[in-house]
PDB file of C-alpha atoms in Angstrom:
ATOM      1  CA  UNK J 448       1.152  24.121   7.625  1.00  0.00           C
ATOM      2  CA  UNK J 449       2.215  20.510   8.088  1.00  0.00           C
ATOM      3  CA  UNK J 450      -0.270  17.969   7.525  1.00  0.00           C
ATOM      4  CA  UNK J 451      -1.583  15.947  10.447  1.00  0.00           C
ATOM      5  CA  UNK J 452      -3.421  12.611  10.564  1.00  0.00           C
ATOM      6  CA  UNK J 453      -6.863  14.387  10.061  1.00  0.00           C
ATOM      7  CA  UNK J 454      -5.725  16.231   6.837  1.00  0.00           C
ATOM      8  CA  UNK J 455      -4.411  13.024   5.703  1.00  0.00           C
ATOM      9  CA  UNK J 456      -7.550  11.129   6.260  1.00  0.00           C
ATOM     10  CA  UNK J 457      -9.675  13.831   4.804  1.00  0.00           C
ATOM     11  CA  UNK J 458      -7.745  14.020   1.659  1.00  0.00           C
ATOM     12  CA  UNK J 459      -7.626  10.392   1.069  1.00  0.00           C
ATOM     13  CA  UNK J 460     -11.301  10.121   1.872  1.00  0.00           C
ATOM     14  CA  UNK J 461     -11.826  12.822  -0.882  1.00  0.00           C
ATOM     15  CA  UNK J 462      -9.853  10.876  -3.409  1.00  0.00           C
ATOM     16  CA  UNK J 463     -11.693   7.692  -2.415  1.00  0.00           C
ATOM     17  CA  UNK J 464     -15.090   9.440  -3.020  1.00  0.00           C
ATOM     18  CA  UNK J 465     -14.036  11.241  -6.247  1.00  0.00           C
ATOM     19  CA  UNK J 466     -12.407   8.223  -7.823  1.00  0.00           C
ATOM     20  CA  UNK J 467     -14.505   5.368  -6.208  1.00  0.00           C
ATOM     21  CA  UNK J 468     -14.629   3.824  -9.614  1.00  0.00           C
ATOM     22  CA  UNK J 469     -10.989   2.936  -9.475  1.00  0.00           C
ATOM     23  CA  UNK J 470     -11.464   0.780  -6.338  1.00  0.00           C
ATOM     24  CA  UNK J 471     -10.997  -1.993  -5.768  1.00  0.00           C
ATOM     25  CA  UNK J 472      -8.108  -1.768  -8.330  1.00  0.00           C
ATOM     26  CA  UNK J 473      -7.039  -4.671 -10.562  1.00  0.00           C
ATOM     27  CA  UNK J 474      -3.547  -3.336 -10.359  1.00  0.00           C
ATOM     28  CA  UNK J 475      -0.977  -4.137  -7.676  1.00  0.00           C
ATOM     29  CA  UNK J 476      -0.677  -0.670  -6.295  1.00  0.00           C
ATOM     30  CA  UNK J 477      -3.256   2.135  -5.451  1.00  0.00           C
ATOM     31  CA  UNK J 478      -3.891   4.241  -8.649  1.00  0.00           C
ATOM     32  CA  UNK J 479      -3.027   7.530  -7.219  1.00  0.00           C
ATOM     33  CA  UNK J 480      -1.616  10.454  -9.137  1.00  0.00           C
ATOM     34  CA  UNK J 481      -0.689  14.075  -8.543  1.00  0.00           C
ATOM     35  CA  UNK J 482      -3.554  15.572 -10.236  1.00  0.00           C
ATOM     36  CA  UNK J 483      -5.821  13.402  -7.887  1.00  0.00           C
ATOM     37  CA  UNK J 484      -3.871  14.503  -5.005  1.00  0.00           C
ATOM     38  CA  UNK J 485      -3.841  18.435  -5.917  1.00  0.00           C
ATOM     39  CA  UNK J 486      -7.641  18.092  -6.674  1.00  0.00           C
ATOM     40  CA  UNK J 487      -8.383  16.586  -3.139  1.00  0.00           C
ATOM     41  CA  UNK J 488      -6.195  19.058  -1.307  1.00  0.00           C
ATOM     42  CA  UNK J 489      -8.111  21.858  -3.153  1.00  0.00           C
ATOM     43  CA  UNK J 490     -11.365  20.430  -2.197  1.00  0.00           C
ATOM     44  CA  UNK J 491     -10.460  20.069   1.449  1.00  0.00           C
ATOM     45  CA  UNK J 492      -8.748  23.371   1.522  1.00  0.00           C
ATOM     46  CA  UNK J 493      -5.281  22.067   2.320  1.00  0.00           C
ATOM     47  CA  UNK J 494      -2.230  23.431   0.622  1.00  0.00           C
ATOM     48  CA  UNK J 495       1.347  22.503   0.909  1.00  0.00           C
ATOM     49  CA  UNK J 496       4.458  23.686  -0.754  1.00  0.00           C
ATOM     50  CA  UNK J 497       5.510  21.714  -3.812  1.00  0.00           C
ATOM     51  CA  UNK J 498       8.677  20.345  -2.352  1.00  0.00           C
ATOM     52  CA  UNK J 499       6.833  18.526   0.371  1.00  0.00           C
ATOM     53  CA  UNK J 500       4.319  16.999  -2.014  1.00  0.00           C
ATOM     54  CA  UNK J 501       6.177  13.899  -2.820  1.00  0.00           C
ATOM     55  CA  UNK J 502       6.639  12.790   0.823  1.00  0.00           C
ATOM     56  CA  UNK J 503       2.871  13.917   1.445  1.00  0.00           C
ATOM     57  CA  UNK J 504       1.867  11.595  -1.314  1.00  0.00           C
ATOM     58  CA  UNK J 505       3.305   8.667   0.263  1.00  0.00           C
ATOM     59  CA  UNK J 506       1.274   9.527   3.356  1.00  0.00           C
ATOM     60  CA  UNK J 507      -1.838   9.704   1.404  1.00  0.00           C
ATOM     61  CA  UNK J 508      -1.306   6.583  -0.463  1.00  0.00           C
ATOM     62  CA  UNK J 509      -0.701   4.671   2.648  1.00  0.00           C
ATOM     63  CA  UNK J 510      -3.977   6.043   4.051  1.00  0.00           C
ATOM     64  CA  UNK J 511      -5.734   5.114   0.848  1.00  0.00           C
ATOM     65  CA  UNK J 512      -4.309   1.664   1.196  1.00  0.00           C
ATOM     66  CA  UNK J 513      -5.840   1.065   4.664  1.00  0.00           C
ATOM     67  CA  UNK J 514      -9.282   2.521   3.297  1.00  0.00           C
ATOM     68  CA  UNK J 515      -9.925   0.916  -0.005  1.00  0.00           C
ATOM     69  CA  UNK J 516     -11.231  -2.651  -0.394  1.00  0.00           C
ATOM     70  CA  UNK J 517      -8.395  -4.956  -1.328  1.00  0.00           C
ATOM     71  CA  UNK J 518      -7.958  -8.177  -3.124  1.00  0.00           C
ATOM     72  CA  UNK J 519      -5.211 -10.570  -4.103  1.00  0.00           C
ATOM     73  CA  UNK J 520      -4.357  -8.531  -7.028  1.00  0.00           C
ATOM     74  CA  UNK J 521      -3.216  -5.643  -4.967  1.00  0.00           C
ATOM     75  CA  UNK J 522       0.000  -7.433  -3.799  1.00  0.00           C
ATOM     76  CA  UNK J 523       1.907  -4.014  -4.013  1.00  0.00           C
ATOM     77  CA  UNK J 524      -0.518  -2.256  -1.480  1.00  0.00           C
ATOM     78  CA  UNK J 525      -0.799  -5.295   0.493  1.00  0.00           C
ATOM     79  CA  UNK J 526       2.977  -5.475   1.103  1.00  0.00           C
ATOM     80  CA  UNK J 527       3.107  -1.829   2.046  1.00  0.00           C
ATOM     81  CA  UNK J 528       0.493  -2.449   4.694  1.00  0.00           C
ATOM     82  CA  UNK J 529       2.146  -5.644   6.002  1.00  0.00           C
ATOM     83  CA  UNK J 530       5.314  -3.827   6.265  1.00  0.00           C
ATOM     84  CA  UNK J 531       3.916  -1.124   8.397  1.00  0.00           C
ATOM     85  CA  UNK J 532       1.872  -3.514  10.456  1.00  0.00           C
ATOM     86  CA  UNK J 533       4.494  -6.227  11.069  1.00  0.00           C
ATOM     87  CA  UNK J 534       8.110  -4.910  10.633  1.00  0.00           C
ATOM     88  CA  UNK J 535       9.213  -7.709  13.115  1.00  0.00           C
ATOM     89  CA  UNK J 536       8.380 -10.469  10.597  1.00  0.00           C
ATOM     90  CA  UNK J 537      11.396 -12.542   9.445  1.00  0.00           C
ATOM     91  CA  UNK J 538      10.740 -12.340   5.627  1.00  0.00           C
ATOM     92  CA  UNK J 539      13.296 -14.818   4.619  1.00  0.00           C
ATOM     93  CA  UNK J 540      11.768 -17.569   6.705  1.00  0.00           C
ATOM     94  CA  UNK J 541       8.029 -16.587   6.496  1.00  0.00           C
ATOM     95  CA  UNK J 542       5.710 -19.185   5.140  1.00  0.00           C
ATOM     96  CA  UNK J 543       3.156 -18.931   2.553  1.00  0.00           C
ATOM     97  CA  UNK J 544       0.490 -19.849   5.252  1.00  0.00           C
ATOM     98  CA  UNK J 545       1.766 -17.008   7.441  1.00  0.00           C
ATOM     99  CA  UNK J 546       1.540 -14.542   4.567  1.00  0.00           C
ATOM    100  CA  UNK J 547      -1.937 -15.534   3.878  1.00  0.00           C
ATOM    101  CA  UNK J 548      -2.979 -15.248   7.505  1.00  0.00           C
ATOM    102  CA  UNK J 549      -1.531 -11.840   7.746  1.00  0.00           C
ATOM    103  CA  UNK J 550      -3.225 -10.558   4.540  1.00  0.00           C
ATOM    104  CA  UNK J 551      -6.484 -11.956   5.710  1.00  0.00           C
ATOM    105  CA  UNK J 552      -6.150 -10.021   8.948  1.00  0.00           C
ATOM    106  CA  UNK J 553      -5.995  -6.615   7.075  1.00  0.00           C
ATOM    107  CA  UNK J 554      -9.303  -4.799   7.943  1.00  0.00           C
ATOM    108  CA  UNK J 555     -10.028  -3.762   4.219  1.00  0.00           C
ATOM    109  CA  UNK J 556      -8.991  -7.216   2.648  1.00  0.00           C
ATOM    110  CA  UNK J 557     -12.155  -8.830   1.479  1.00  0.00           C
ATOM    111  CA  UNK J 558     -11.215 -11.532  -1.094  1.00  0.00           C
ATOM    112  CA  UNK J 559     -12.320 -14.930  -0.254  1.00  0.00           C
ATOM    113  CA  UNK J 560     -10.477 -16.551  -3.137  1.00  0.00           C
ATOM    114  CA  UNK J 561      -7.457 -18.806  -2.286  1.00  0.00           C
ATOM    115  CA  UNK J 562      -4.351 -17.183  -3.527  1.00  0.00           C
ATOM    116  CA  UNK J 563      -1.973 -19.029  -5.776  1.00  0.00           C
ATOM    117  CA  UNK J 564       1.816 -19.254  -4.760  1.00  0.00           C
ATOM    118  CA  UNK J 565       2.840 -16.756  -7.509  1.00  0.00           C
ATOM    119  CA  UNK J 566       0.636 -14.194  -5.838  1.00  0.00           C
ATOM    120  CA  UNK J 567       1.964 -15.036  -2.396  1.00  0.00           C
ATOM    121  CA  UNK J 568       5.418 -14.783  -3.781  1.00  0.00           C
ATOM    122  CA  UNK J 569       4.704 -11.470  -5.039  1.00  0.00           C
ATOM    123  CA  UNK J 570       3.783 -10.149  -1.774  1.00  0.00           C
ATOM    124  CA  UNK J 571       6.776 -11.526  -0.178  1.00  0.00           C
ATOM    125  CA  UNK J 572       9.309 -10.171  -2.658  1.00  0.00           C
ATOM    126  CA  UNK J 573       7.513  -6.696  -2.708  1.00  0.00           C
ATOM    127  CA  UNK J 574       7.663  -6.656   0.965  1.00  0.00           C
ATOM    128  CA  UNK J 575      11.174  -7.488   1.275  1.00  0.00           C
ATOM    129  CA  UNK J 576      11.932  -4.762  -1.415  1.00  0.00           C
ATOM    130  CA  UNK J 577      10.358  -2.265   1.059  1.00  0.00           C
ATOM    131  CA  UNK J 578      12.882  -3.163   3.869  1.00  0.00           C
ATOM    132  CA  UNK J 579      16.364  -2.090   4.499  1.00  0.00           C
ATOM    133  CA  UNK J 580      16.875  -5.181   6.398  1.00  0.00           C
ATOM    134  CA  UNK J 581      18.374  -7.103   3.548  1.00  0.00           C
ATOM    135  CA  UNK J 582      20.255  -4.321   1.589  1.00  0.00           C
ATOM    136  CA  UNK J 583      22.237  -7.023  -0.274  1.00  0.00           C
ATOM    137  CA  UNK J 584      19.348  -9.119  -1.269  1.00  0.00           C
ATOM    138  CA  UNK J 585      19.262  -9.434  -5.023  1.00  0.00           C
ATOM    139  CA  UNK J 586      16.673 -10.704  -7.372  1.00  0.00           C
ATOM    140  CA  UNK J 587      19.074 -13.439  -8.543  1.00  0.00           C
ATOM    141  CA  UNK J 588      19.495 -14.695  -4.979  1.00  0.00           C
ATOM    142  CA  UNK J 589      15.849 -14.527  -4.453  1.00  0.00           C
ATOM    143  CA  UNK J 590      15.133 -17.229  -7.214  1.00  0.00           C
ATOM    144  CA  UNK J 591      18.404 -19.476  -6.396  1.00  0.00           C
TER     145      UNK J 591
END
């Protein structure tokens, strides 16, 4: 059986309930591993062929990213959500103010702190790395 949105939501919810002590995370990305995923799948009664699990894990990670409380430390997760929500943004010309506005608009972002420039740069460069729009964009070019 192929997963639908309700399966993804239920499994992500199970992970969040069982591992709520991990959220909000102090790491840039959602702390998700294969054991957590398999445990939640078993708990919800959903099973999938092994070869389909990596792609499914990405869907679960995206759903978790939209559910967990986020703060400025979660720049990797924030970049994933911004990439999905705002694919039309010109990332080369985007301002730090615009990044701040977009992040604060995320429904599960709840950090009132003022981000520093390094944090905002991390969000921008992580977001750029998620797109195919700039395939020739290298790290050396980013810093020149």
